[in-house]
Short mmCIF file of C-alpha atoms in Angstrom, two decimals:
data_model
loop_
_atom_site.label_atom_id
_atom_site.label_comp_id
_atom_site.label_asym_id
_atom_site.label_seq_id
_atom_site.Cartn_x
_atom_site.Cartn_y
_atom_site.Cartn_z
CA MET A 1 102.10 70.64 133.83
CA GLN A 2 102.82 67.20 135.27
CA THR A 3 106.51 67.69 134.55
CA VAL A 4 106.60 70.85 136.69
CA ASN A 5 104.79 68.96 139.46
CA ASN A 6 107.64 66.45 139.41
CA LEU A 7 110.16 69.22 140.12
CA PRO A 8 111.30 69.07 143.78
CA ARG A 9 109.46 71.66 145.83
CA ARG A 10 112.71 73.26 146.96
CA ASP A 11 113.85 73.74 143.36
CA PHE A 12 110.43 75.00 142.27
CA TRP A 13 110.33 77.69 144.93
CA ALA A 14 113.98 78.63 144.47
CA ILE A 15 113.41 79.25 140.75
CA THR A 16 110.04 80.96 141.27
CA VAL A 17 111.34 83.30 143.96
CA SER A 18 114.39 84.14 141.84
CA LEU A 19 112.25 85.00 138.81
CA VAL A 20 109.77 87.03 140.86
CA GLY A 21 112.60 88.83 142.64
CA LEU A 22 114.32 89.68 139.36
CA THR A 23 111.05 90.97 137.90
CA VAL A 24 110.28 93.11 140.96
CA ILE A 25 113.76 94.66 140.92
CA CYS A 26 113.40 95.55 137.25
CA TRP A 27 109.99 97.16 137.79
CA MET A 28 111.24 99.13 140.79
CA TYR A 29 114.04 100.48 138.60
CA LEU A 30 111.55 101.43 135.87
CA LEU A 31 109.32 103.23 138.37
CA ALA A 32 112.26 105.21 139.73
CA MET A 33 113.47 106.10 136.24
CA ALA A 34 109.98 107.14 135.12
CA MET A 35 109.77 109.57 138.03
CA ASP A 36 113.20 110.97 137.18
CA MET A 37 112.18 111.43 133.54
CA CYS A 38 109.21 113.55 134.57
CA CYS A 39 111.56 116.13 136.07
CA SER A 40 114.42 115.91 133.57
CA GLN A 41 115.27 118.24 130.71
CA ILE A 42 115.38 117.33 127.03
CA PRO A 43 118.34 114.93 126.77
CA VAL A 44 121.48 115.31 124.72
CA TRP A 45 122.48 112.09 123.01
CA ASP A 46 126.06 111.47 124.03
CA GLY A 47 127.83 108.27 124.99
CA ALA A 48 126.67 108.40 128.61
CA TYR A 49 123.03 108.95 127.68
CA PHE A 50 123.11 106.17 125.07
CA TRP A 51 124.52 103.80 127.72
CA MET A 52 121.81 104.85 130.19
CA MET A 53 119.06 104.31 127.61
CA PHE A 54 120.51 100.95 126.62
CA TRP A 55 120.40 99.68 130.19
CA MET A 56 116.92 101.17 130.62
CA TRP A 57 115.73 99.11 127.62
CA ALA A 58 117.58 96.00 128.83
CA ILE A 59 116.09 96.17 132.32
CA MET A 60 112.66 96.92 130.90
CA MET A 61 112.82 93.93 128.55
CA VAL A 62 113.82 91.62 131.42
CA GLY A 63 111.00 92.95 133.61
CA MET A 64 108.48 92.53 130.79
CA MET A 65 109.55 89.16 129.37
CA VAL A 66 110.73 87.05 132.32
CA PRO A 67 107.15 86.48 133.61
CA SER A 68 106.06 85.13 130.21
CA ALA A 69 109.17 82.90 130.08
CA ALA A 70 108.63 81.51 133.59
CA PRO A 71 106.59 78.44 132.49
CA MET A 72 109.28 77.48 129.97
CA ILE A 73 112.05 77.95 132.55
CA LEU A 74 110.24 75.81 135.15
CA ILE A 75 109.51 73.05 132.65
CA TYR A 76 113.11 73.14 131.47
CA ALA A 77 114.27 72.80 135.10
CA ALA A 78 112.03 69.75 135.60
CA VAL A 79 113.19 68.08 132.37
CA SER A 80 116.82 68.85 133.24
CA LYS A 81 116.38 67.33 136.69
CA LYS A 82 114.88 64.18 135.19
CA ALA A 83 117.71 63.95 132.65
CA ALA A 84 120.27 64.23 135.46
CA LYS A 85 118.68 61.25 137.25
CA GLN A 86 119.07 59.26 134.03
CA GLY A 87 122.78 60.00 133.84
CA THR A 88 122.72 62.95 131.46
CA PRO A 89 125.06 65.78 132.54
CA ILE A 90 123.14 68.39 134.52
CA ALA A 91 122.18 71.39 132.39
CA SER A 92 121.92 74.49 134.56
CA THR A 93 118.56 76.24 134.63
CA GLY A 94 120.46 79.45 135.33
CA ALA A 95 122.42 79.03 132.10
CA PHE A 96 119.17 78.56 130.18
CA ALA A 97 117.63 81.70 131.71
CA LEU A 98 120.84 83.67 131.11
CA GLY A 99 120.82 82.74 127.43
CA TYR A 100 117.21 83.86 127.16
CA ILE A 101 117.93 87.19 128.86
CA LEU A 102 121.00 87.80 126.72
CA MET A 103 118.91 87.76 123.56
CA TRP A 104 116.65 90.47 124.95
CA ILE A 105 119.69 92.50 125.96
CA ILE A 106 120.89 92.30 122.36
CA PHE A 107 117.43 93.40 121.21
CA SER A 108 117.68 96.32 123.64
CA PHE A 109 120.77 97.62 121.84
CA PHE A 110 118.88 97.87 118.54
CA ALA A 111 115.85 99.40 120.31
CA THR A 112 118.16 102.06 121.76
CA VAL A 113 119.59 102.83 118.32
CA LEU A 114 116.06 103.16 116.96
CA GLN A 115 115.08 105.49 119.80
CA TRP A 116 118.19 107.59 119.11
CA GLN A 117 117.33 107.92 115.43
CA LEU A 118 113.67 108.77 116.12
CA ASP A 119 114.76 111.37 118.66
CA LYS A 120 117.30 112.75 116.19
CA ALA A 121 114.47 113.17 113.66
CA ALA A 122 112.41 115.03 116.30
CA LEU A 123 109.75 112.30 116.28
CA LEU A 124 109.82 111.62 120.05
CA SER A 125 108.85 113.71 123.06
CA PRO A 126 111.10 113.84 126.17
CA MET A 127 108.92 111.02 127.61
CA MET A 128 109.72 108.98 124.48
CA VAL A 129 106.24 109.14 122.96
CA ALA A 130 105.82 109.45 119.20
CA ASN A 131 105.18 113.13 118.37
CA SER A 132 103.75 112.22 115.00
CA PRO A 133 100.28 110.60 114.96
CA ARG A 134 101.24 109.05 111.63
CA LEU A 135 104.23 107.35 113.25
CA GLY A 136 102.10 105.93 116.06
CA ALA A 137 99.41 104.84 113.60
CA SER A 138 102.00 103.21 111.33
CA LEU A 139 103.45 101.25 114.24
CA LEU A 140 100.00 99.99 115.25
CA ILE A 141 99.15 98.98 111.68
CA ALA A 142 102.52 97.26 111.29
CA ALA A 143 101.98 95.37 114.56
CA GLY A 144 98.51 94.35 113.40
CA ILE A 145 99.79 93.08 110.05
CA TYR A 146 102.59 91.16 111.79
CA GLN A 147 99.98 89.31 113.86
CA TRP A 148 98.83 87.71 110.57
CA LEU A 149 102.23 86.64 109.24
CA PRO A 150 103.41 82.99 109.28
CA VAL A 151 106.63 83.98 111.09
CA LYS A 152 104.52 85.24 114.00
CA ASP A 153 102.59 81.95 114.13
CA SER A 154 105.80 79.90 114.01
CA CYS A 155 107.58 81.83 116.75
CA LEU A 156 104.51 81.98 118.98
CA ASN A 157 103.92 78.24 118.64
CA HIS A 158 107.47 77.60 119.91
CA CYS A 159 106.77 79.86 122.89
CA ARG A 160 103.44 78.18 123.61
CA SER A 161 104.80 74.62 123.42
CA PRO A 162 107.64 74.23 125.94
CA PHE A 163 107.74 70.44 125.65
CA HIS A 164 108.04 70.55 121.87
CA PHE A 165 110.73 73.20 122.05
CA ILE A 166 112.79 71.28 124.61
CA SER A 167 112.46 67.98 122.76
CA THR A 168 113.57 69.50 119.45
CA HIS A 169 116.32 71.78 120.78
CA TRP A 170 117.76 69.75 123.66
CA ARG A 171 121.51 70.09 124.27
CA GLN A 172 123.54 68.71 127.13
CA GLY A 173 125.58 70.60 129.70
CA ASN A 174 125.72 74.25 130.69
CA VAL A 175 126.84 75.42 127.27
CA GLY A 176 123.97 73.51 125.70
CA ALA A 177 121.54 75.02 128.22
CA PHE A 178 122.83 78.49 127.39
CA TRP A 179 122.35 77.91 123.65
CA MET A 180 118.86 76.56 124.28
CA GLY A 181 118.03 79.71 126.22
CA MET A 182 119.32 81.83 123.37
CA SER A 183 117.24 79.82 120.90
CA HIS A 184 114.11 80.30 122.98
CA GLY A 185 114.90 84.00 123.32
CA THR A 186 115.25 84.26 119.54
CA PHE A 187 111.79 82.75 119.01
CA CYS A 188 110.42 85.05 121.69
CA ILE A 189 111.88 88.11 119.98
CA GLY A 190 110.49 86.89 116.67
CA CYS A 191 107.09 86.71 118.32
CA CYS A 192 107.12 90.03 120.19
CA TRP A 193 109.56 92.52 118.64
CA VAL A 194 106.88 94.53 116.82
CA LEU A 195 104.78 94.66 119.98
CA MET A 196 107.77 96.19 121.77
CA LEU A 197 107.85 98.99 119.20
CA LEU A 198 104.37 99.94 120.40
CA LEU A 199 106.13 101.34 123.47
CA PHE A 200 106.81 104.37 121.28
CA VAL A 201 103.04 104.79 120.80
CA GLY A 202 102.03 104.99 124.47
CA GLY A 203 105.38 106.09 125.89
CA VAL A 204 108.54 104.14 126.63
CA MET A 205 108.43 105.44 130.21
CA ASN A 206 104.64 105.13 130.64
CA ILE A 207 104.47 102.48 133.37
CA LEU A 208 100.81 101.65 132.71
CA TRP A 209 101.50 101.21 129.00
CA ILE A 210 104.53 99.01 129.73
CA ALA A 211 102.39 96.90 132.06
CA ALA A 212 99.61 96.62 129.45
CA ILE A 213 101.99 95.32 126.78
CA SER A 214 103.57 92.92 129.30
CA ILE A 215 100.17 91.48 130.20
CA PHE A 216 99.22 91.21 126.53
CA VAL A 217 102.41 89.27 125.75
CA LEU A 218 101.84 86.96 128.73
CA LEU A 219 98.20 86.26 127.83
CA GLU A 220 99.08 85.70 124.18
CA LYS A 221 101.44 82.93 125.23
CA VAL A 222 99.44 81.19 127.95
CA LEU A 223 95.78 81.55 126.91
CA PRO A 224 94.40 78.88 124.53
CA LEU A 225 93.28 81.46 121.98
CA GLY A 226 95.04 79.85 119.04
CA ASN A 227 96.12 81.66 115.91
CA GLN A 228 92.62 83.02 115.34
CA GLY A 229 92.82 84.98 118.57
CA VAL A 230 96.17 86.41 117.50
CA ARG A 231 94.71 87.51 114.17
CA LEU A 232 91.72 89.10 115.91
CA THR A 233 94.02 91.27 118.00
CA GLY A 234 95.85 92.12 114.79
CA VAL A 235 92.61 93.35 113.20
CA LEU A 236 91.91 95.51 116.24
CA MET A 237 95.39 97.04 116.05
CA ILE A 238 94.94 97.82 112.36
CA ILE A 239 91.54 99.43 113.00
CA VAL A 240 92.91 101.62 115.80
CA GLY A 241 95.89 102.54 113.62
CA ILE A 242 93.65 103.57 110.73
CA ILE A 243 91.48 105.67 113.07
CA MET A 244 94.61 107.41 114.34
CA MET A 245 95.84 107.95 110.79
CA ILE A 246 92.53 109.49 109.70
CA GLY A 247 92.25 111.60 112.83
#
């Protein structure tokens, strides 16, 4: 983390406070919406409700994923600052973060469509929990199998190695920073998209379940568990899924 240590203290705290503030705002929104859902009636899927669910997913994804992206964003800021001192056009850290967030907003659209279709098939409760044990079990088993696939390893390695990612994907200027952020977001989605589907197992509006998945994603990226640790969690998911399927 020597590169982050070289980031001016003012820049470090400005970025850190911004990321923490954004995360807190997102979680406050989720808490308020979860309380509203407890008192609401079974929804009717019209344009207004789809829009509301889309923004719920988008805000939830930002609140869940920004903390795990914080190390990459800070390292990018430090590298960008160093490049600027060497005469390279300054690449905005904000543009990088915006590109990353945009990819999760795009993911949120498809998650909303999936929720709509599951609800249409009467497979979700009003709190957006899978009504069918087989559906929940299938999602857990699928998530466990995905933990073993090479695409998971590849995407997770990009997320775990900020310096390698920046050195291999570096682009100059704000547009380049934005595209780099989108690239990092794409790898992040490739790493975590199946885990996000587990929200339907414990409840899309279950705050404790959302927090548990967020912590799992963060630890998977920052702890030195290696691919063996990822596969171990995959085995556990498969076992729990099979137990649910049998039960």
